[in-house]
Amino acid sequence: MMHHALIISDVLGFIFKFTDTSTNVACARVCKAWQENVLDVLWNRVDRLDRLLRLVGPMEEINSYLTFVQSHISNDRWERFTFYANLVRYLEVTDRPPEIHHQSFSTLAITRPVLHILPNLTHLTWKKDPSSPPSSLFLCLLFLNPGLKSLSVETGRGSEQGDLFAIGNFFNDVVHRSPCIENLEFRSKMLFRDIGPCLSKFFIGLRCLKTVLLSDTLLTSDVITALAKCPLLESVRMIPMFDSFGTDEGEDVRNFIPVIEHGAFPQLQEMEIRAHLWNVVSLLQSEFPAGRLWRLVVRTLIMEDNASIAAFFTQVAEACHGLEVLALSVQKGSIEDDSENYTFASLQPILRCTSLTAFTLKLPLPLDIDDTEASLIASAWPRGRHLILNPFPTSKRPTRKHITLDALMAFAQCCPEIQSLGLFILPSFISQSPDRKVMPKLDSLKLGLSGVLYTVENLALFLADITPLTCSVTGASYLHDIDSAEAHRVARVKWRKVIALLPTLRSIHAQYQTRLRALEAEVHRLSLLAASATMIEA
């Protein structure tokens, strides 16, 4: 007799999400009452297209490509395919072998009995041969439907006029076949000047769009102007620098002056921009709804100076009242000998933005700040959870001021919720104060070490005292005016010794704390007994 809970659809669906594929297949074969729920789980997400296409007809491998054995597909085969196709919600097509010949897609398109072969598909990821030209994108149109909510596409760079014509047709077909797309990811090596007009028209046609993720070279003035007209758009993001394969196209990216009219971006909350800081300041001073942003990420095109950074932070503090997450990454440029290090004065304006919980700063030159200024930063953001203050500058130039390990105590005191922290410090001074406050929620500590004049044991002991057992500690040593390979090797070895000591010291520290709590409890118990005995005698 089966327990009544094992025939409740919601319970079964929850259970089968946590079992492996082989177990689910066995359950579908054993119990007919479970089949519907098991099949929903098994076919909900398909990451191998051949697994789906083999339902239509037998396939064989010819010259490393899978193709249908027969060009004619019978009605009973289509009926079998339709049953399972109705269950598919997520489809991911990548370069994972075996490759499917384009002729197989033609066979599907010609013989299909209905227009939408995956009628309930909501998420489509198409990264099939991303190095190929955009003309291959027409294959993905076969799986579009009016209910599609998320589309992720990756394509190569078009080299012929036919490729540009194909990408324009692709954009038009997507708008007509799947007008309700809410989440769009488009990665491409194509130049904006080649696809700009059709890309802008594409965005204007997607009226339900909520999130956009683009290659950074496509996030230009014209694209921002087009996206400003999307009534439901909440998030505009770009592919991170390390993950972007776009080609810098000069003036298309550098001239960032979008046309922002009144009422633009009515729902925007998250924005990522790659531009000169003066362009970003102009954007925030326009009709752009900066006050509604909760996240802002800016990557510059050139190396910016202190004045530009101060002007940017001043405008952010004035315009972005509800900002919680801010990141600024300044591009490394040609560093002159007389160029000034970044100072506390350039950061001070952003301290007025007290709503920040996450602040990331990446600069080519070190920050010239001391412990007092670091304490001011910590006290300005009591809600801070993620504070990365340029721990790894790209230049090894020395600084006039230094943050010591004492600054960590300021963050421990002022930011009780801190989860990740990054600083560029002078490790040679280690305070012997017994009041080392642990940061209980710290998950990640990143330290750039200015020089190697520290004792391995003392530094390891200090880090063990202030970080919890699960905290990840990473670091890199900066040797100023020293190009010796041997000196750099010694610095790396010394830091590795610090990291190697941490687990042992943390374990000892945890045992000490456990014993201390036990002793305190025993003292408390004895105090109560002594008090009771005194009362009895009285």
XYZ file of C-alpha atoms in Angstrom:
538
model
C 0.000 0.000 0.000
C 1.541 3.321 -1.125
C 1.603 6.191 1.360
C -0.893 8.885 0.346
C 1.863 11.534 0.298
C 3.536 9.697 -2.598
C 0.647 10.431 -4.940
C 0.565 14.190 -4.284
C 1.882 15.886 -7.427
C 3.694 18.756 -5.671
C 5.435 16.389 -3.248
C 6.555 14.086 -6.055
C 7.832 16.983 -8.146
C 9.876 18.250 -5.196
C 11.351 14.792 -4.507
C 12.336 14.049 -8.098
C 14.192 17.363 -8.417
C 16.751 16.062 -5.911
C 17.228 12.564 -7.346
C 19.618 11.703 -10.167
C 18.586 10.892 -13.726
C 19.008 7.118 -13.460
C 16.814 7.026 -10.340
C 14.132 9.097 -12.047
C 14.134 6.843 -15.100
C 13.760 3.772 -12.874
C 10.863 5.400 -10.984
C 9.078 6.200 -14.240
C 9.330 2.562 -15.302
C 8.260 1.131 -11.939
C 5.188 3.221 -11.085
C 2.679 4.576 -13.577
C 1.341 7.024 -10.959
C 4.761 8.684 -10.869
C 5.351 8.858 -14.615
C 3.884 12.292 -15.231
C 5.924 13.945 -12.478
C 9.125 12.111 -13.388
C 8.840 12.988 -17.071
C 8.262 16.634 -16.167
C 11.597 16.632 -14.341
C 13.491 14.579 -16.932
C 12.429 16.734 -19.872
C 12.126 20.104 -18.149
C 15.737 20.988 -19.054
C 17.410 19.630 -22.202
C 21.129 20.331 -22.656
C 21.722 17.817 -25.460
C 19.790 18.560 -28.620
C 20.441 15.121 -30.113
C 18.555 13.579 -27.190
C 15.484 15.508 -28.306
C 15.890 15.019 -32.057
C 16.289 11.240 -31.810
C 12.621 11.151 -30.817
C 11.759 12.352 -34.322
C 13.655 9.640 -36.127
C 16.822 7.533 -36.194
C 20.084 9.439 -36.683
C 23.533 8.354 -37.758
C 26.933 10.008 -37.706
C 28.345 11.042 -41.078
C 31.681 12.873 -41.181
C 31.414 13.695 -37.456
C 27.913 15.160 -37.889
C 24.609 13.628 -36.838
C 21.935 13.539 -39.500
C 18.548 11.876 -39.951
C 18.641 8.535 -41.705
C 15.413 9.358 -43.559
C 14.288 12.721 -44.891
C 10.624 11.753 -44.415
C 9.293 11.735 -40.848
C 6.056 9.838 -40.227
C 3.087 11.236 -38.300
C 3.418 8.710 -35.476
C 7.014 9.849 -34.953
C 5.883 13.450 -34.744
C 3.156 12.498 -32.253
C 5.743 10.789 -30.048
C 8.051 13.793 -30.305
C 5.220 16.234 -29.511
C 4.390 14.452 -26.248
C 7.906 14.983 -24.887
C 8.452 18.354 -26.587
C 5.521 19.793 -24.630
C 7.469 19.099 -21.417
C 10.605 21.053 -22.414
C 10.996 24.426 -20.682
C 14.783 24.988 -20.944
C 16.851 24.218 -24.052
C 20.614 24.723 -24.215
C 22.403 24.161 -27.527
C 26.206 24.319 -27.357
C 29.259 22.860 -29.080
C 29.027 19.711 -27.010
C 29.453 16.696 -29.314
C 27.903 15.156 -31.254
C 27.432 17.999 -33.730
C 24.150 18.049 -35.632
C 24.265 18.673 -39.372
C 22.388 21.733 -40.613
C 20.451 19.483 -42.998
C 18.755 17.906 -39.981
C 17.369 21.310 -39.019
C 16.061 21.733 -42.561
C 14.329 18.360 -42.313
C 12.636 19.444 -39.094
C 11.538 22.769 -40.561
C 10.060 21.183 -43.690
C 8.266 18.208 -42.138
C 7.003 19.687 -38.835
C 3.197 19.517 -38.491
C 3.033 22.683 -36.325
C 4.824 26.029 -36.384
C 6.123 25.820 -32.805
C 7.733 22.457 -32.151
C 8.559 23.383 -28.528
C 5.373 25.262 -27.579
C 6.112 25.542 -23.839
C 9.791 26.525 -24.102
C 10.573 29.532 -21.875
C 14.411 29.649 -21.869
C 16.636 29.166 -24.938
C 20.446 29.269 -24.891
C 22.090 29.122 -28.326
C 25.870 28.832 -28.323
C 26.224 26.387 -31.168
C 29.563 27.062 -32.831
C 29.890 30.677 -31.564
C 32.951 31.189 -33.764
C 30.838 30.755 -36.906
C 29.339 33.774 -38.706
C 25.880 35.067 -37.728
C 24.286 33.444 -40.785
C 24.111 30.223 -38.726
C 21.713 31.885 -36.270
C 18.724 31.084 -38.477
C 18.892 27.518 -37.122
C 17.819 28.714 -33.688
C 14.651 30.338 -35.062
C 13.155 26.861 -35.324
C 12.710 26.697 -31.547
C 11.216 30.134 -30.905
C 7.635 30.494 -29.696
C 5.387 33.331 -28.433
C 5.863 32.281 -24.789
C 9.679 32.455 -24.768
C 10.888 34.535 -21.802
C 14.689 34.221 -21.936
C 17.045 34.148 -24.938
C 20.835 33.812 -24.766
C 22.779 33.957 -28.038
C 26.482 33.871 -28.835
C 27.792 34.438 -32.332
C 30.998 35.122 -34.185
C 32.013 38.070 -36.306
C 30.433 38.457 -39.733
C 32.892 39.010 -42.536
C 30.538 39.207 -45.509
C 27.532 41.297 -46.463
C 25.357 38.195 -46.275
C 26.194 37.815 -42.589
C 25.016 41.358 -41.857
C 21.812 40.714 -43.781
C 21.319 37.473 -41.840
C 21.718 39.130 -38.430
C 19.161 41.776 -39.391
C 16.683 39.091 -40.427
C 17.386 37.204 -37.212
C 16.521 40.243 -35.082
C 13.287 40.803 -37.027
C 12.255 37.155 -36.726
C 12.883 37.116 -32.970
C 10.693 40.198 -32.469
C 7.833 38.675 -34.484
C 8.065 35.112 -33.142
C 8.912 35.818 -29.495
C 7.746 39.352 -28.655
C 7.436 38.597 -24.917
C 11.140 38.023 -24.225
C 12.029 39.428 -20.790
C 15.694 38.412 -20.441
C 18.136 38.814 -23.322
C 21.832 37.939 -23.510
C 23.662 38.743 -26.736
C 27.399 38.091 -27.103
C 28.966 38.899 -30.425
C 32.260 39.769 -32.090
C 30.409 41.875 -34.631
C 31.209 45.578 -34.772
C 28.530 47.992 -33.668
C 28.930 50.085 -36.803
C 27.856 47.016 -38.817
C 24.769 46.068 -36.819
C 23.953 49.268 -34.908
C 20.685 50.299 -36.623
C 19.154 46.810 -36.638
C 20.293 46.181 -33.041
C 18.665 49.401 -31.817
C 15.460 48.579 -33.702
C 15.559 45.096 -32.180
C 15.562 46.456 -28.622
C 12.752 48.913 -29.326
C 10.629 46.016 -30.624
C 10.980 43.976 -27.414
C 8.436 45.805 -25.265
C 8.518 43.232 -22.429
C 12.288 43.349 -21.985
C 13.413 43.442 -18.329
C 17.113 42.481 -18.326
C 19.807 42.886 -20.991
C 23.350 41.482 -21.025
C 25.546 42.642 -23.927
C 29.140 42.497 -25.084
C 30.716 45.710 -23.792
C 31.567 46.929 -27.296
C 27.861 46.932 -28.187
C 26.792 49.039 -25.204
C 27.036 52.329 -27.083
C 25.122 55.617 -27.092
C 22.638 54.437 -29.723
C 21.917 51.215 -27.846
C 21.371 53.069 -24.543
C 19.066 55.505 -26.359
C 17.041 52.585 -27.724
C 16.936 50.749 -24.396
C 15.659 53.927 -22.713
C 12.388 53.378 -24.592
C 11.778 49.894 -23.134
C 8.985 50.472 -20.588
C 9.754 47.474 -18.344
C 13.561 47.407 -18.486
C 15.105 46.957 -15.025
C 18.715 45.899 -15.661
C 21.404 46.704 -18.255
C 24.614 44.729 -17.841
C 27.710 44.055 -19.941
C 29.916 41.017 -20.316
C 32.802 41.302 -17.805
C 36.143 42.295 -19.292
C 37.741 38.875 -18.727
C 34.786 37.181 -20.460
C 34.307 39.573 -23.336
C 35.563 38.652 -26.774
C 34.369 41.755 -28.556
C 36.665 43.967 -30.613
C 37.145 47.567 -29.562
C 35.717 49.701 -32.327
C 37.046 53.114 -31.460
C 34.620 56.011 -31.854
C 31.502 53.829 -31.503
C 32.425 53.199 -27.887
C 34.350 56.363 -26.988
C 31.601 58.823 -27.937
C 29.173 57.848 -25.190
C 26.502 60.567 -25.377
C 23.075 58.865 -25.350
C 19.926 60.912 -25.888
C 17.909 60.646 -22.677
C 14.428 62.177 -22.765
C 11.969 62.783 -19.959
C 10.377 59.487 -18.901
C 13.299 57.347 -20.095
C 14.017 54.077 -18.286
C 10.814 54.151 -16.183
C 11.725 50.931 -14.322
C 15.547 50.894 -14.405
C 17.305 49.749 -11.217
C 20.670 48.372 -12.377
C 23.127 49.882 -14.861
C 26.583 48.984 -16.166
C 28.477 51.475 -18.326
C 31.807 51.561 -20.155
C 32.739 55.173 -20.860
C 34.816 58.179 -19.855
C 33.925 59.429 -16.384
C 32.920 62.847 -17.708
C 30.430 61.084 -20.001
C 29.000 59.197 -17.037
C 28.708 62.426 -15.026
C 26.822 64.026 -17.934
C 24.493 61.023 -18.087
C 23.712 61.249 -14.363
C 23.007 64.978 -14.748
C 20.512 64.377 -17.584
C 16.945 63.017 -17.457
C 18.440 59.639 -16.563
C 16.609 58.249 -13.466
C 19.718 57.983 -11.273
C 17.714 58.234 -8.059
C 16.058 54.886 -8.739
C 19.302 52.930 -9.217
C 20.344 50.403 -6.584
C 23.389 49.134 -8.529
C 25.852 51.048 -10.719
C 28.988 49.619 -12.355
C 31.342 51.835 -14.374
C 34.403 50.814 -16.387
C 36.485 53.584 -17.883
C 38.113 53.652 -21.305
C 41.272 55.444 -20.186
C 43.242 56.090 -17.025
C 41.381 58.769 -15.039
C 42.923 61.259 -12.608
C 41.926 62.262 -9.075
C 39.810 65.210 -10.220
C 37.724 63.072 -12.594
C 37.149 60.411 -9.942
C 36.185 63.020 -7.339
C 33.721 64.641 -9.778
C 32.187 61.249 -10.551
C 31.776 60.294 -6.887
C 30.331 63.738 -6.105
C 27.666 63.328 -8.784
C 26.850 59.786 -7.663
C 26.396 60.934 -4.063
C 24.102 63.761 -5.194
C 22.017 61.858 -7.746
C 21.909 58.201 -6.632
C 20.179 58.441 -3.269
C 19.147 54.787 -3.062
C 22.369 53.257 -4.396
C 23.449 50.085 -2.587
C 26.084 48.629 -4.933
C 28.763 50.730 -6.647
C 31.789 49.555 -8.622
C 34.387 51.641 -10.441
C 37.127 50.067 -12.545
C 39.653 52.507 -14.012
C 41.432 51.343 -17.141
C 45.211 51.148 -17.017
C 46.853 53.635 -19.343
C 50.321 55.019 -19.855
C 51.527 55.857 -16.341
C 53.827 58.874 -16.327
C 56.533 59.283 -13.693
C 54.899 62.476 -12.422
C 51.342 61.117 -12.367
C 49.792 61.365 -8.924
C 48.674 58.383 -6.870
C 45.000 58.233 -5.985
C 44.246 60.070 -2.749
C 41.607 60.030 -0.049
C 40.292 63.375 -1.327
C 39.118 61.692 -4.539
C 37.153 59.106 -2.517
C 35.766 61.399 0.162
C 32.656 62.548 -1.796
C 31.287 59.003 -2.043
C 31.324 58.632 1.750
C 28.145 60.743 1.743
C 26.373 57.861 0.019
C 25.606 56.078 3.289
C 23.179 53.586 1.726
C 26.041 51.609 0.135
C 26.404 47.978 1.165
C 28.924 47.023 -1.541
C 31.743 49.138 -2.965
C 34.406 47.886 -5.378
C 37.297 50.055 -6.506
C 39.898 48.909 -9.042
C 42.620 51.413 -9.911
C 45.912 51.150 -11.823
C 47.804 53.084 -9.110
C 47.756 52.441 -5.347
C 45.566 54.396 -2.947
C 47.497 56.917 -0.842
C 45.544 56.621 2.418
C 46.427 55.925 6.045
C 44.718 54.212 8.977
C 42.804 57.331 10.023
C 41.324 57.748 6.550
C 40.559 54.026 6.370
C 38.674 54.380 9.664
C 36.608 57.204 8.144
C 35.712 54.935 5.230
C 34.689 52.130 7.579
C 32.573 54.400 9.776
C 30.794 55.880 6.727
C 29.339 52.512 5.702
C 28.060 50.675 8.798
C 25.889 48.492 6.531
C 28.870 47.514 4.394
C 29.040 43.861 3.358
C 31.452 43.903 0.417
C 34.227 46.517 0.424
C 37.065 46.030 -2.077
C 39.373 49.056 -1.928
C 41.923 48.446 -4.686
C 43.850 45.611 -3.005
C 45.783 44.713 -6.172
C 46.825 47.824 -8.148
C 48.442 47.115 -11.498
C 51.377 49.451 -10.772
C 54.053 48.662 -8.170
C 54.683 52.308 -7.405
C 55.289 53.021 -3.666
C 52.857 55.152 -1.674
C 53.472 58.076 0.689
C 50.818 56.862 3.135
C 50.085 53.328 4.246
C 47.243 51.311 5.696
C 48.445 48.943 8.406
C 46.764 45.850 9.796
C 45.191 48.048 12.473
C 42.791 49.290 9.793
C 41.201 45.840 9.769
C 40.125 46.458 13.346
C 38.270 49.591 12.238
C 36.266 47.591 9.702
C 35.596 44.880 12.289
C 34.303 47.523 14.704
C 32.263 49.667 12.289
C 31.019 47.062 9.783
C 29.626 44.085 11.748
C 28.018 42.623 8.592
C 31.214 42.684 6.503
C 31.504 39.571 4.305
C 34.325 40.429 1.906
C 37.116 42.964 2.344
C 40.043 43.980 0.158
C 42.858 46.367 1.144
C 46.384 47.347 0.088
C 48.357 47.323 3.345
C 51.779 47.682 4.918
C 52.182 44.373 6.802
C 55.417 45.248 8.625
C 53.565 46.922 11.515
C 51.466 44.447 13.517
C 49.859 45.794 16.661
C 50.245 43.634 19.758
C 46.969 44.869 21.222
C 45.019 42.006 22.847
C 41.691 43.502 21.693
C 41.586 41.903 18.272
C 37.967 41.811 17.212
C 36.985 38.922 14.958
C 34.874 39.564 11.861
C 32.347 36.733 12.302
C 30.689 36.943 8.870
C 33.835 37.490 6.798
C 33.987 35.058 3.853
C 36.815 36.580 1.830
C 39.849 38.716 2.704
C 42.057 40.062 -0.105
C 45.326 41.737 0.845
C 47.884 43.466 -1.316
C 51.109 43.487 0.718
C 53.445 46.464 0.334
C 56.851 44.871 0.868
C 57.864 41.742 2.765
C 59.192 43.200 6.028
C 56.956 41.108 8.235
C 57.286 38.014 10.385
C 55.430 35.017 8.993
C 54.295 33.776 12.404
C 53.064 37.184 13.611
C 51.094 37.908 10.446
C 49.545 34.434 10.401
C 48.590 34.752 14.082
C 46.989 38.142 13.487
C 44.924 36.841 10.553
C 43.890 33.757 12.541
C 42.663 35.990 15.368
C 40.422 38.213 13.224
C 39.067 35.801 10.575
C 36.599 32.941 11.090
C 37.440 29.336 10.221
C 35.718 29.418 6.818
C 37.212 32.712 5.611
C 39.252 32.567 2.386
C 42.442 34.666 2.550
C 44.261 35.640 -0.655
C 47.127 38.043 -1.177
C 49.981 39.257 -3.346
C 53.267 40.941 -2.435
C 54.393 44.180 -4.101
C 58.147 44.834 -4.152
C 58.818 48.457 -5.063
C 61.857 49.233 -7.224
C 62.963 45.595 -7.140
C 62.988 43.629 -10.389
C 64.902 40.606 -9.115
C 63.123 37.347 -9.932
C 64.641 35.775 -6.824
C 63.212 38.520 -4.583
C 59.744 37.998 -6.028
C 60.058 34.239 -5.539
C 61.024 34.730 -1.893
C 58.036 37.045 -1.400
C 55.659 34.424 -2.826
C 57.162 31.687 -0.651
C 56.846 33.857 2.450
C 53.145 34.513 1.780
C 52.498 30.812 1.127
C 53.963 30.057 4.557
C 51.480 32.489 6.113
C 48.573 30.750 4.362
C 49.908 27.315 5.349
C 50.000 28.300 9.031
C 46.445 29.631 9.118
C 44.513 26.319 9.489
C 46.627 25.205 12.466
C 46.424 28.563 14.219
C 42.692 28.795 13.603
C 42.196 25.350 15.091
C 44.214 26.297 18.180
C 42.276 29.548 18.461
C 38.945 27.686 18.265
C 40.046 25.225 20.967
C 41.142 28.121 23.177
C 37.786 29.854 22.764
C 35.934 26.621 23.591
C 37.961 26.107 26.771
C 37.548 29.762 27.735
C 33.770 29.519 27.428
C 33.799 26.313 29.504
C 35.871 28.012 32.226
C 33.562 31.024 32.246
C 30.550 28.748 32.608
C 32.237 26.888 35.476
C 33.135 30.139 37.240
C 29.528 31.281 36.873
C 28.258 27.989 38.303
C 30.627 28.177 41.275
C 29.640 31.788 41.912
C 25.990 30.764 42.114
C 26.846 27.927 44.521
C 28.875 30.276 46.718
C 26.032 32.774 46.789
C 23.547 30.055 47.749
C 25.831 28.798 50.550
C 26.219 32.324 51.906
C 22.458 32.807 51.990
C 21.947 29.486 53.837
C 24.547 30.394 56.476
C 22.909 33.762 56.960
